[in-house]
Amino acid sequence: MARFVIRRLLAAVGVLIAISVVTFLIFQAIPNGDPAQRIGGRTANAAELALIRHEWGFDKPIYVQYIKTMGKILSGTVVSYSQNLNVLDQIRQGLPATLSLAIGAGIIWLGLGILFGVITAVRAGRFADRALTVLAFIGVSSPPFFLGALAIYYVGYKANIIPLGGYSSLSHPWSWFKHLIAPWLVLSVLFIGIYSRVLRSTILDIQHEDYVRTARAKGLSERQVMVRHILRNSLIPIISLWGLDFAQVIGGGAILTESVFNLHGVGQFAAQSIQRLDVPPVLVITMLTAFFVVLLGALVDVIYAFLDPRIRLSG
Amino acid sequence: MAVGGSTGTELSAGVPAELLVEAAELPAGIGPYRLAWRRLSRNHGALFFGVIFLVIVVLCLLAPVYSSDIAHTGPNDNHITEQIKIGGKLTYVVSTIGLPIGPTWHSKFFLGADPNGRDIAVRLLYGGRNSLEVGAVATLITIVLAAIIGIAAGYFRGWTDGLLMRALDVIWAFPVYILGVALGVSLAISGIGPLRGNSLMVPAFVIGVVFVPYVAKPIRGQVLGLREREFIDAARVQGLSHVRIMASEIFPNIASTIIVFIPLMLANSILLEAGLSYLGAGVQPPNPSWGTMIADGVANIPAAIHLVLVPGIMLVIAVLSINVFGDGVRDALDPRAKVRIAR
């Protein structure tokens, strides 16, 4: 068991290093994307550019630049090219919005995903199943920025129920809620669609297992069979999906939702930095997200191995 | 996370009753694809949406005809200062305060104009052509790369497998949109080799690469199971080369998995293209695509909601019809498959 955990964690660290290298190379590989030009602005002359290049170390070989940047990130002193502000401070500013979005939406999509999944499985083939299946298909086919735009126009501008975007701090709870309710729902729609479909098919599979028949045979009520025996086992894939999706959203993966609602979260900061070709913030945010994804992925694997010896022995 | 992996070794154990009934009434020896086709042709809902998607494809391919014979304007032609006659009354295409005209339901500006005075219906069809083209090429790239990587990793195992899977882990651990936007923005500036940065093939390439792990991993899982089967041993004993075994023994056995993934990836590629274009990292203006058109519309809220509604509804209908049809194809090919609706 200990060997399995250590090996899994070492692989996770390797993936993180590889991700930082890839992100760094994506931006360094741009021929006409000279970072010195971006720092110096349009008016900088050749001598000034050379000075900037020297100061920031852009004249050094690429692996030296990479190691230096990584050193700055790990020591928390990394600054962005375009604004010359500390990147970690800027991310910290975006964190309340992103955390609020992720936690609220995470609860909504897990809860409604399970609820709709159970309803569609129990009523398989009947009206409720058909109606929710149609909704699930529409959900997975709708881009969040389209839904967000509709919400802003019809619920915000026309009906004047929600604000037209932006984030309001938790110190005013009602305002916070009004700013976030639409982003929560818009972000959740896609995941509710996916989760309810996955849960429905898992439940329908498990219903034919021997232990479910045994549970029915020993006289448990249909509700007890569903909750204690079927649902408990069907939830395993849902929980692992949730862990990974939640990790992505927390690390700024909800770029589209954050952008359309102008939440000023980590994801929107990432999008803006990418458009400015500003390497350090993008590097830090990708590593942050990847860190959450890899960490939760490793955690899920370890929990699985703990629960199911077959994985541990074959891995 | 290995999805799939059901190799079909176990027989009647978990087969749903209706499939057993179906098997009983069919003549012996009918091939799996004929069987799948029979099932699909009975699934009227899936066929209906398949037809809708075909209609959308044909309409988009006819964009030049619509543009030259009906609307008499191109996708990038400005009519910002012009007036048109509606109900006998002259109206500005874009009003003096910058409000574009809404749907006229006439041959000109059938679905209205955008703030640059461009015909939305024409742009919708040309944009659809671009969105579908990007989606199709991206799907092709994903499927081909994933099949090669998945088969090689599963067949050779050992360090080949380790190396390929770690490489996929790296792509997989990236947030889809951050990787897509980062690649899209940097390649839109530099281009890829001979391709210019504003080429449609740049977002197609980016999207194709981003989705490879989602397809390659299930394929690898299936190949790992297949390579232990007797017919592979038989092929090896006959002295067939590795490439030959992979191409003529393993590939036909995973073909149905690949077919199931094609509509799924097409739908997701079109959605990702829209997302990347919305963030400025996909199809580059003035070239239209459904994503760029929605982005233009979002920038004009609340002045002209039809700029969001027209391309948005079109996009949702197109992706929805692919998804429903794809679901039908999956049910027909392997009713017990557990392919997840990926993002």
XYZ file of C-alpha atoms in Angstrom:
658
model
C 0.000 0.000 0.000
C 2.741 2.466 0.991
C 4.632 1.655 -2.204
C 1.511 2.281 -4.267
C 0.944 5.669 -2.617
C 4.567 6.767 -3.034
C 4.678 5.709 -6.668
C 1.429 7.520 -7.402
C 2.654 10.711 -5.721
C 6.003 10.637 -7.537
C 4.169 10.307 -10.848
C 2.019 13.282 -9.824
C 5.097 15.444 -9.178
C 6.518 14.404 -12.555
C 3.316 15.454 -14.309
C 3.407 18.840 -12.543
C 6.996 19.513 -13.673
C 6.132 18.468 -17.225
C 3.117 20.802 -17.228
C 5.211 23.777 -16.152
C 7.764 23.026 -18.898
C 5.050 22.690 -21.555
C 3.335 25.933 -20.496
C 6.661 27.765 -20.522
C 7.535 26.411 -23.971
C 4.115 27.242 -25.477
C 4.786 30.910 -24.878
C 8.530 30.929 -25.516
C 7.981 29.263 -28.878
C 6.205 32.345 -30.278
C 8.678 33.941 -32.692
C 7.273 37.480 -32.663
C 6.099 37.516 -29.073
C 9.141 39.246 -27.567
C 8.405 39.729 -23.835
C 10.788 42.690 -23.610
C 8.610 44.515 -26.136
C 5.569 43.909 -23.937
C 7.294 45.196 -20.812
C 8.838 48.205 -22.524
C 5.676 49.182 -24.370
C 5.501 50.729 -27.845
C 7.810 53.651 -27.243
C 10.837 51.697 -26.022
C 13.940 52.014 -28.220
C 16.514 49.340 -28.935
C 18.820 50.254 -26.067
C 15.967 50.198 -23.554
C 14.795 46.844 -24.886
C 18.287 45.423 -24.525
C 18.389 46.684 -20.942
C 15.019 45.090 -20.155
C 16.149 41.844 -21.754
C 19.235 41.839 -19.590
C 17.402 42.790 -16.392
C 14.724 40.111 -16.808
C 17.217 37.542 -18.093
C 15.603 37.104 -21.533
C 19.110 37.004 -23.060
C 19.920 33.831 -21.116
C 19.416 30.315 -22.525
C 15.844 29.083 -22.247
C 16.486 26.475 -19.533
C 18.104 29.129 -17.308
C 15.042 31.331 -17.812
C 12.793 28.422 -16.926
C 14.681 27.568 -13.724
C 14.780 31.214 -12.656
C 11.063 31.682 -13.251
C 10.238 28.515 -11.353
C 12.460 29.687 -8.482
C 10.549 32.970 -8.353
C 7.221 31.163 -8.399
C 8.194 28.854 -5.550
C 9.532 31.753 -3.472
C 6.390 33.808 -4.195
C 8.183 36.770 -5.763
C 7.099 36.311 -9.362
C 5.738 39.424 -11.124
C 3.729 39.752 -14.342
C 5.321 41.161 -17.505
C 2.572 43.552 -18.454
C 1.702 45.153 -15.121
C 4.757 44.433 -13.029
C 2.541 43.321 -10.123
C 3.080 40.320 -7.895
C 1.235 37.441 -9.547
C 0.415 35.624 -6.320
C -1.218 38.789 -4.918
C -3.329 39.133 -8.046
C -4.410 35.504 -7.848
C -5.240 35.983 -4.170
C -7.515 38.868 -5.185
C -9.377 36.617 -7.615
C -9.611 33.721 -5.193
C -12.753 34.764 -3.221
C -14.804 35.031 -6.430
C -13.486 31.750 -7.809
C -13.941 29.886 -4.515
C -17.479 31.233 -4.109
C -18.306 30.193 -7.652
C -16.727 26.739 -7.330
C -18.161 25.801 -3.943
C -21.696 27.017 -4.659
C -21.815 25.514 -8.138
C -20.133 22.307 -6.916
C -22.868 21.743 -4.341
C -25.637 22.550 -6.845
C -24.366 20.320 -9.632
C -23.596 17.387 -7.337
C -26.996 17.611 -5.613
C -29.101 18.124 -8.731
C -26.983 15.682 -10.745
C -27.663 12.920 -8.182
C -31.337 13.876 -7.837
C -31.972 13.873 -11.603
C -29.895 10.718 -12.058
C -31.968 8.832 -9.477
C -35.274 10.139 -10.828
C -34.421 9.190 -14.412
C -33.202 5.734 -13.347
C -36.224 4.969 -11.146
C -38.700 6.243 -13.732
C -36.714 4.833 -16.675
C -38.743 4.978 -19.885
C -41.534 7.084 -18.421
C -42.334 10.750 -18.817
C -40.050 12.119 -16.063
C -37.119 10.171 -17.509
C -37.780 11.396 -21.050
C -38.229 15.030 -19.995
C -35.095 15.118 -17.831
C -33.099 13.291 -20.516
C -34.067 15.962 -23.030
C -33.010 18.648 -20.550
C -29.716 16.837 -19.893
C -28.973 16.725 -23.622
C -29.748 20.425 -23.991
C -27.527 21.090 -20.956
C -24.476 19.313 -22.368
C -25.038 21.007 -25.736
C -25.169 24.607 -24.494
C -22.007 26.688 -24.151
C -21.936 28.462 -20.748
C -21.267 31.891 -22.247
C -24.458 31.597 -24.315
C -26.521 30.629 -21.257
C -24.778 33.360 -19.283
C -25.575 35.977 -21.920
C -29.224 34.907 -21.927
C -29.365 35.101 -18.112
C -27.775 38.552 -18.077
C -30.156 39.866 -20.734
C -33.477 38.298 -19.707
C -33.114 37.930 -15.924
C -30.738 40.818 -15.376
C -31.559 43.527 -17.917
C -35.220 42.797 -18.737
C -36.561 41.438 -15.438
C -34.026 43.320 -13.326
C -33.769 40.449 -10.815
C -30.020 39.868 -10.869
C -27.169 42.349 -11.430
C -25.534 42.535 -14.872
C -22.327 40.855 -13.705
C -19.451 41.453 -11.341
C -18.660 40.011 -7.943
C -19.750 41.294 -4.570
C -17.880 40.285 -1.449
C -19.326 37.915 1.136
C -19.535 40.739 3.692
C -22.888 41.610 2.087
C -24.408 38.118 1.913
C -27.588 39.023 0.010
C -25.716 40.976 -2.641
C -23.133 38.166 -2.830
C -25.906 35.657 -3.418
C -27.612 37.786 -6.083
C -24.333 38.209 -7.971
C -23.555 34.508 -7.866
C -26.860 32.671 -8.314
C -26.830 32.960 -12.125
C -23.133 31.960 -12.505
C -23.718 28.981 -10.211
C -26.632 27.705 -12.272
C -24.979 28.411 -15.630
C -21.791 26.604 -14.617
C -23.789 23.704 -13.139
C -25.963 23.000 -16.188
C -23.269 21.120 -18.107
C -22.207 19.022 -15.122
C -25.794 18.215 -14.093
C -26.337 16.908 -17.607
C -23.230 14.709 -17.493
C -23.670 13.429 -13.940
C -27.341 12.548 -14.247
C -26.626 10.545 -17.423
C -23.674 8.716 -15.854
C -25.582 7.994 -12.642
C -28.643 6.796 -14.556
C -26.676 4.239 -16.547
C -24.709 3.085 -13.467
C -27.896 2.577 -11.453
C -29.573 0.696 -14.294
C -26.490 -1.582 -14.503
C -26.252 -2.223 -10.789
C -29.969 -3.039 -10.516
C -29.272 -6.455 -12.028
C -26.491 -7.358 -9.570
C -26.928 -10.346 -7.274
C -26.565 -8.366 -4.073
C -29.444 -6.094 -5.077
C -31.640 -9.152 -5.616
C -30.515 -10.441 -2.213
C -31.424 -7.146 -0.578
C -34.874 -7.252 -2.164
C -35.278 -10.924 -1.277
C -34.599 -10.336 2.395
C -37.515 -7.928 2.436
C -35.982 -4.431 2.383
C -38.254 -1.699 1.126
C -37.615 -0.370 -2.363
C -36.390 2.889 -0.844
C -33.878 1.114 1.418
C -32.603 -0.975 -1.496
C -32.139 2.183 -3.556
C -30.427 4.295 -0.916
C -28.335 1.720 0.919
C -27.418 -0.738 -1.779
C -27.801 0.716 -5.249
C -27.072 4.394 -4.727
C -24.134 3.871 -2.399
C -22.326 1.827 -5.032
C -23.392 3.971 -7.975
C -22.020 7.102 -6.365
C -18.360 6.000 -6.568
C -17.820 7.115 -10.192
C -19.838 10.285 -9.547
C -17.691 11.283 -6.598
C -14.465 10.776 -8.530
C -15.826 12.811 -11.457
C -16.854 15.502 -9.020
C -13.393 15.629 -7.447
C -11.705 16.230 -10.793
C -14.250 18.712 -12.128
C -14.266 20.627 -8.864
C -10.445 20.769 -8.921
C -10.543 22.294 -12.409
C -13.111 24.937 -11.452
C -11.249 25.883 -8.271
C -8.024 26.268 -10.238
C -9.603 28.748 -12.648
C -11.012 26.268 -15.179
C -14.397 28.032 -15.320
C -12.924 30.662 -17.642
C -16.064 31.065 -19.758
C -18.476 31.491 -16.845
C -16.146 33.858 -15.023
C -15.607 35.916 -18.171
C -19.228 36.264 -19.259
C -20.306 37.292 -15.738
C -17.207 39.441 -15.293
C -16.483 37.885 -11.873
C -12.805 38.927 -11.812
C -11.868 35.449 -10.631
C -8.744 33.424 -11.223
C -10.050 32.053 -14.539
C -10.798 35.486 -15.963
C -7.356 36.645 -14.817
C -5.873 33.681 -16.697
C -7.822 34.551 -19.854
C -6.717 38.191 -19.721
C -3.090 37.240 -19.068
C -3.086 34.810 -21.983
C -4.433 37.505 -24.292
C -1.599 39.802 -23.171
C 0.865 36.912 -23.713
C 1.895 37.454 -20.111
C 3.721 34.239 -19.233
C 4.167 34.328 -15.429
C 0.468 34.533 -14.399
C -0.510 31.864 -16.922
C 2.294 29.639 -15.693
C 1.231 30.012 -12.064
C -2.493 29.491 -12.758
C -1.997 26.421 -14.957
C 0.283 24.936 -12.328
C -2.258 25.745 -9.631
C -5.084 24.058 -11.540
C -2.920 21.135 -12.573
C -1.822 20.824 -8.956
C -5.446 20.482 -7.805
C -6.295 18.078 -10.642
C -3.241 15.875 -10.098
C -3.616 15.954 -6.321
C -7.305 15.009 -6.393
C -6.641 12.438 -9.134
C -3.944 10.813 -6.987
C -6.204 11.013 -3.938
C -9.038 9.302 -5.818
C -6.658 6.543 -6.965
C -5.371 5.986 -3.431
C -8.900 5.904 -1.988
C -9.928 3.435 -4.688
C -6.907 1.256 -3.953
C -7.796 1.384 -0.284
C -11.392 0.352 -0.993
C -10.676 -2.163 -3.719
C -7.628 -4.454 -3.310
C -7.804 -5.548 -6.957
C -6.522 -2.138 -8.122
C -3.730 -2.119 -5.557
C -2.422 -5.523 -6.578
C -2.618 -5.049 -10.323
C -1.329 -1.457 -10.353
C -9.583 6.582 -15.062
C -10.110 3.706 -17.435
C -13.559 3.833 -19.000
C -14.863 0.934 -21.046
C -12.827 -2.240 -21.039
C -15.761 -4.589 -21.464
C -14.287 -7.060 -23.926
C -17.322 -9.220 -24.390
C -15.846 -12.392 -22.896
C -18.698 -12.813 -20.471
C -21.861 -14.068 -22.144
C -25.484 -13.873 -21.178
C -24.789 -12.897 -17.528
C -25.792 -9.232 -17.595
C -27.492 -9.015 -20.969
C -30.750 -7.046 -20.750
C -33.794 -9.160 -21.488
C -34.870 -7.174 -24.537
C -31.545 -7.875 -26.244
C -31.922 -11.619 -25.681
C -35.376 -11.446 -27.253
C -33.935 -9.492 -30.148
C -31.124 -12.014 -30.605
C -33.656 -14.867 -30.696
C -35.658 -13.414 -33.559
C -32.668 -12.585 -35.766
C -31.230 -15.031 -38.284
C -27.942 -16.583 -37.187
C -24.738 -15.064 -38.477
C -25.810 -11.456 -38.942
C -22.801 -9.144 -38.631
C -22.413 -6.679 -35.769
C -22.673 -3.628 -38.010
C -25.812 -4.892 -39.788
C -27.267 -5.539 -36.343
C -26.316 -2.052 -35.189
C -27.848 -0.546 -38.302
C -31.111 -2.406 -37.638
C -31.211 -1.106 -34.080
C -30.420 2.449 -35.196
C -33.079 2.402 -37.913
C -35.673 1.562 -35.243
C -34.555 4.495 -33.072
C -36.672 7.205 -34.663
C -35.632 9.934 -32.235
C -31.951 9.484 -33.042
C -32.644 9.350 -36.773
C -34.752 12.515 -36.575
C -31.896 14.444 -34.968
C -29.416 12.908 -37.411
C -31.515 14.339 -40.247
C -31.645 17.754 -38.555
C -27.875 17.768 -38.367
C -27.613 16.787 -42.036
C -29.959 19.644 -42.951
C -27.763 22.093 -41.018
C -24.646 20.771 -42.783
C -26.284 21.113 -46.214
C -27.536 24.642 -45.430
C -24.059 25.699 -44.326
C -22.485 24.172 -47.438
C -24.957 26.170 -49.520
C -23.778 29.418 -47.881
C -22.261 30.814 -51.119
C -25.531 30.158 -52.987
C -27.576 31.949 -50.335
C -25.056 34.751 -50.246
C -24.972 35.411 -53.988
C -28.524 34.502 -55.102
C -30.765 35.429 -52.158
C -29.082 37.939 -49.876
C -26.826 39.444 -52.565
C -24.072 40.232 -50.040
C -20.972 38.530 -48.675
C -20.266 37.531 -45.053
C -17.842 40.415 -44.511
C -19.578 43.145 -46.571
C -20.520 46.258 -44.611
C -23.801 48.031 -45.266
C -23.443 50.348 -42.336
C -24.647 53.525 -44.082
C -27.280 51.936 -46.311
C -31.056 51.927 -46.080
C -33.411 49.120 -47.020
C -37.108 49.086 -47.787
C -39.293 47.248 -45.285
C -43.046 47.387 -45.798
C -42.588 50.238 -48.252
C -40.629 52.286 -45.709
C -36.910 53.039 -45.897
C -35.015 51.994 -42.758
C -31.359 52.370 -41.868
C -29.503 49.049 -41.570
C -27.688 50.484 -38.575
C -29.551 53.317 -36.902
C -27.906 56.634 -36.171
C -27.304 55.639 -32.548
C -25.607 52.414 -33.657
C -28.503 49.996 -33.210
C -28.450 47.314 -35.927
C -31.675 46.244 -37.560
C -33.409 43.130 -36.217
C -34.763 40.230 -38.298
C -36.573 41.581 -41.367
C -37.780 38.164 -42.625
C -36.993 39.414 -46.130
C -34.320 38.093 -48.468
C -32.025 40.908 -47.364
C -31.089 40.868 -43.682
C -33.412 37.911 -43.091
C -32.100 37.586 -39.529
C -31.044 41.191 -39.110
C -27.688 42.936 -39.213
C -24.782 43.355 -36.812
C -23.346 46.736 -35.748
C -21.047 46.667 -38.789
C -24.067 46.359 -41.054
C -23.262 42.786 -42.055
C -26.042 40.331 -42.936
C -26.393 37.914 -39.997
C -28.065 35.137 -41.971
C -25.167 35.085 -44.434
C -22.625 35.152 -41.615
C -24.538 32.415 -39.783
C -24.209 30.046 -42.736
C -20.567 30.908 -43.443
C -19.845 30.781 -39.711
C -21.514 27.400 -39.505
C -19.306 26.193 -42.323
C -16.238 27.321 -40.385
C -17.456 25.868 -37.078
C -18.295 22.539 -38.686
C -15.011 22.477 -40.603
C -12.986 23.170 -37.454
C -15.020 20.560 -35.569
C -14.632 17.926 -38.266
C -10.885 18.408 -38.717
C -10.350 18.492 -34.942
C -12.340 15.265 -34.564
C -10.280 13.623 -37.304
C -7.050 14.666 -35.570
C -8.281 13.465 -32.167
C -9.518 10.107 -33.446
C -6.432 9.320 -35.551
C -3.915 10.337 -32.863
C -5.905 8.636 -30.103
C -6.259 5.398 -32.072
C -2.524 5.261 -32.843
C -1.473 6.172 -29.288
C -4.090 4.002 -27.602
C -3.336 0.927 -29.702
C 0.447 1.310 -29.439
C 0.341 1.887 -25.660
C -1.996 -1.027 -25.026
C -0.257 -3.401 -27.401
C 3.400 -2.816 -26.515
C 2.818 -2.108 -22.800
C 6.023 -1.584 -20.780
C 7.908 1.665 -21.268
C 6.063 2.624 -24.473
C 2.840 2.528 -22.501
C 4.382 4.384 -19.546
C 5.796 7.141 -21.725
C 2.648 7.648 -23.814
C 0.339 7.549 -20.799
C 2.415 10.084 -18.847
C 2.392 12.350 -21.919
C -1.396 12.049 -22.034
C -1.562 12.697 -18.274
C 0.165 16.021 -18.894
C -2.436 17.100 -21.476
C -5.223 15.678 -19.327
C -4.171 17.540 -16.165
C -4.257 20.858 -18.040
C -7.584 22.612 -17.694
C -9.099 22.158 -21.180
C -9.794 25.848 -21.708
C -6.493 27.132 -20.319
C -4.495 24.783 -22.558
C -6.752 25.550 -25.511
C -6.571 29.302 -25.049
C -2.815 29.295 -24.407
C -2.084 27.207 -27.516
C -4.687 29.083 -29.544
C -3.376 32.549 -28.705
C 0.283 31.719 -29.189
C -0.305 29.816 -32.437
C -2.656 32.534 -33.735
C 0.348 34.861 -33.538
C 3.013 32.576 -34.908
C 1.080 30.118 -37.096
C 2.097 26.463 -37.412
C 4.828 25.978 -40.001
C 3.303 26.921 -43.372
C -0.099 27.694 -41.821
C -0.866 31.347 -41.174
C -2.065 32.263 -37.700
C -5.574 33.153 -38.862
C -6.038 29.830 -40.637
C -8.976 27.701 -39.527
C -6.591 24.792 -39.135
C -4.924 26.394 -36.097
C -7.951 26.075 -33.763
C -8.722 22.694 -35.357
C -5.232 21.471 -34.459
C -5.427 22.877 -30.930
C -8.825 21.286 -30.238
C -7.772 18.006 -31.813
C -4.740 17.719 -29.527
C -6.565 18.791 -26.367
C -9.110 15.956 -26.631
C -6.693 13.101 -27.442
C -6.428 11.731 -23.860
C -10.199 11.428 -23.463
C -10.307 8.982 -26.394
C -6.870 7.351 -26.175
C -7.288 6.150 -22.585
C -10.449 4.048 -23.126
C -8.952 2.622 -26.349
C -5.786 1.631 -24.511
C -7.861 -0.050 -21.795
C -9.655 -2.124 -24.404
C -6.460 -3.055 -26.248
C -4.850 -4.196 -22.990
C -7.646 -6.760 -22.681
C -7.662 -7.721 -26.377
C -3.963 -8.480 -26.636
C -4.302 -11.350 -24.157
C -6.886 -13.110 -26.323
C -6.161 -16.273 -28.280
C -6.564 -14.803 -31.751
C -3.710 -12.380 -31.074
C -1.512 -15.268 -29.947
C -2.494 -17.096 -33.108
C -1.512 -14.118 -35.247
C 1.808 -13.833 -33.439
C 2.561 -17.517 -33.881
C 1.834 -17.165 -37.585
C 4.680 -14.679 -37.679
C 2.688 -11.518 -38.411
C 4.535 -8.281 -37.724
C 3.491 -6.013 -34.860
C 2.121 -3.385 -37.248
C 0.116 -6.012 -39.112
C -1.352 -7.407 -35.877
C -2.324 -3.951 -34.680
C -3.858 -2.988 -38.020
C -5.671 -6.144 -39.032
C -6.352 -7.945 -35.735
C -6.742 -5.285 -33.039
C -8.094 -2.329 -34.992
C -11.277 -4.065 -36.255
C -12.075 -4.996 -32.661
C -11.927 -1.426 -31.395
C -13.573 0.106 -34.473
C -16.976 0.250 -32.806
C -15.517 2.160 -29.843
C -13.963 4.618 -32.278
C -17.245 5.052 -34.153
C -19.000 5.786 -30.855
C -16.458 8.502 -30.084
C -16.782 10.309 -33.430
C -20.107 12.111 -32.812
C -19.172 12.716 -29.170
C -15.915 14.391 -30.172
C -17.557 16.324 -33.010
C -20.062 17.837 -30.577
C -17.389 18.658 -28.021
C -15.025 20.087 -30.654
C -17.701 22.448 -31.933
C -18.437 23.542 -28.358
C -14.738 24.055 -27.586
C -14.290 26.009 -30.818
C -17.122 28.295 -29.755
C -15.537 28.729 -26.312
C -12.083 29.460 -27.702
C -13.498 31.889 -30.252
C -15.421 33.611 -27.473
C -12.123 34.134 -25.644
C -10.395 35.327 -28.817
C -8.274 32.196 -29.219
C -10.220 30.361 -31.904
C -11.401 31.461 -35.339
C -9.936 34.921 -35.941
C -12.129 37.865 -37.058
C -13.402 38.961 -39.509
C -13.793 35.268 -40.362
C -17.164 34.303 -38.848
C -17.891 31.242 -36.723
C -20.782 30.574 -34.380
C -18.463 31.224 -31.429
C -17.147 34.563 -32.730
C -20.679 35.639 -33.628
C -21.929 34.917 -30.091
C -18.908 36.784 -28.722
C -19.818 39.808 -30.903
C -23.358 39.560 -29.601
C -22.317 39.367 -25.943
C -20.318 42.554 -26.445
C -23.526 44.232 -27.699
C -25.830 43.254 -24.812
C -28.366 44.745 -24.176
C -28.639 46.686 -27.448
C -29.257 43.770 -29.813
C -30.044 40.392 -28.282
C -30.687 38.811 -31.696
C -26.904 38.912 -32.196
C -26.617 36.359 -29.360
C -29.819 34.410 -29.993
C -29.354 33.626 -33.685
C -25.895 31.989 -33.578
C -26.468 30.619 -30.057
C -29.674 28.758 -30.901
C -28.130 27.473 -34.124
C -25.098 26.202 -32.205
C -27.219 24.503 -29.540
C -29.438 22.821 -32.160
C -26.420 21.577 -34.110
C -24.581 20.224 -31.056
C -27.775 18.795 -29.573
C -28.606 16.921 -32.762
C -25.094 15.436 -32.934
C -25.317 14.401 -29.284
C -28.711 12.728 -29.587
C -27.752 10.987 -32.827
C -24.429 9.918 -31.292
C -26.245 8.498 -28.293
C -28.403 6.462 -30.655
C -25.318 5.199 -32.493
C -23.771 4.164 -29.185
C -26.899 2.336 -28.085
C -27.043 0.570 -31.427
C -23.392 -0.513 -31.502
C -23.025 -1.574 -27.900
C -26.039 -1.237 -25.639
C -23.909 -2.047 -22.627
C -21.052 0.400 -23.310
C -20.323 2.991 -20.678
C -18.733 5.783 -22.655
C -18.971 8.943 -20.661
C -20.245 12.188 -22.139
C -16.879 13.920 -22.124
C -16.329 17.635 -22.061
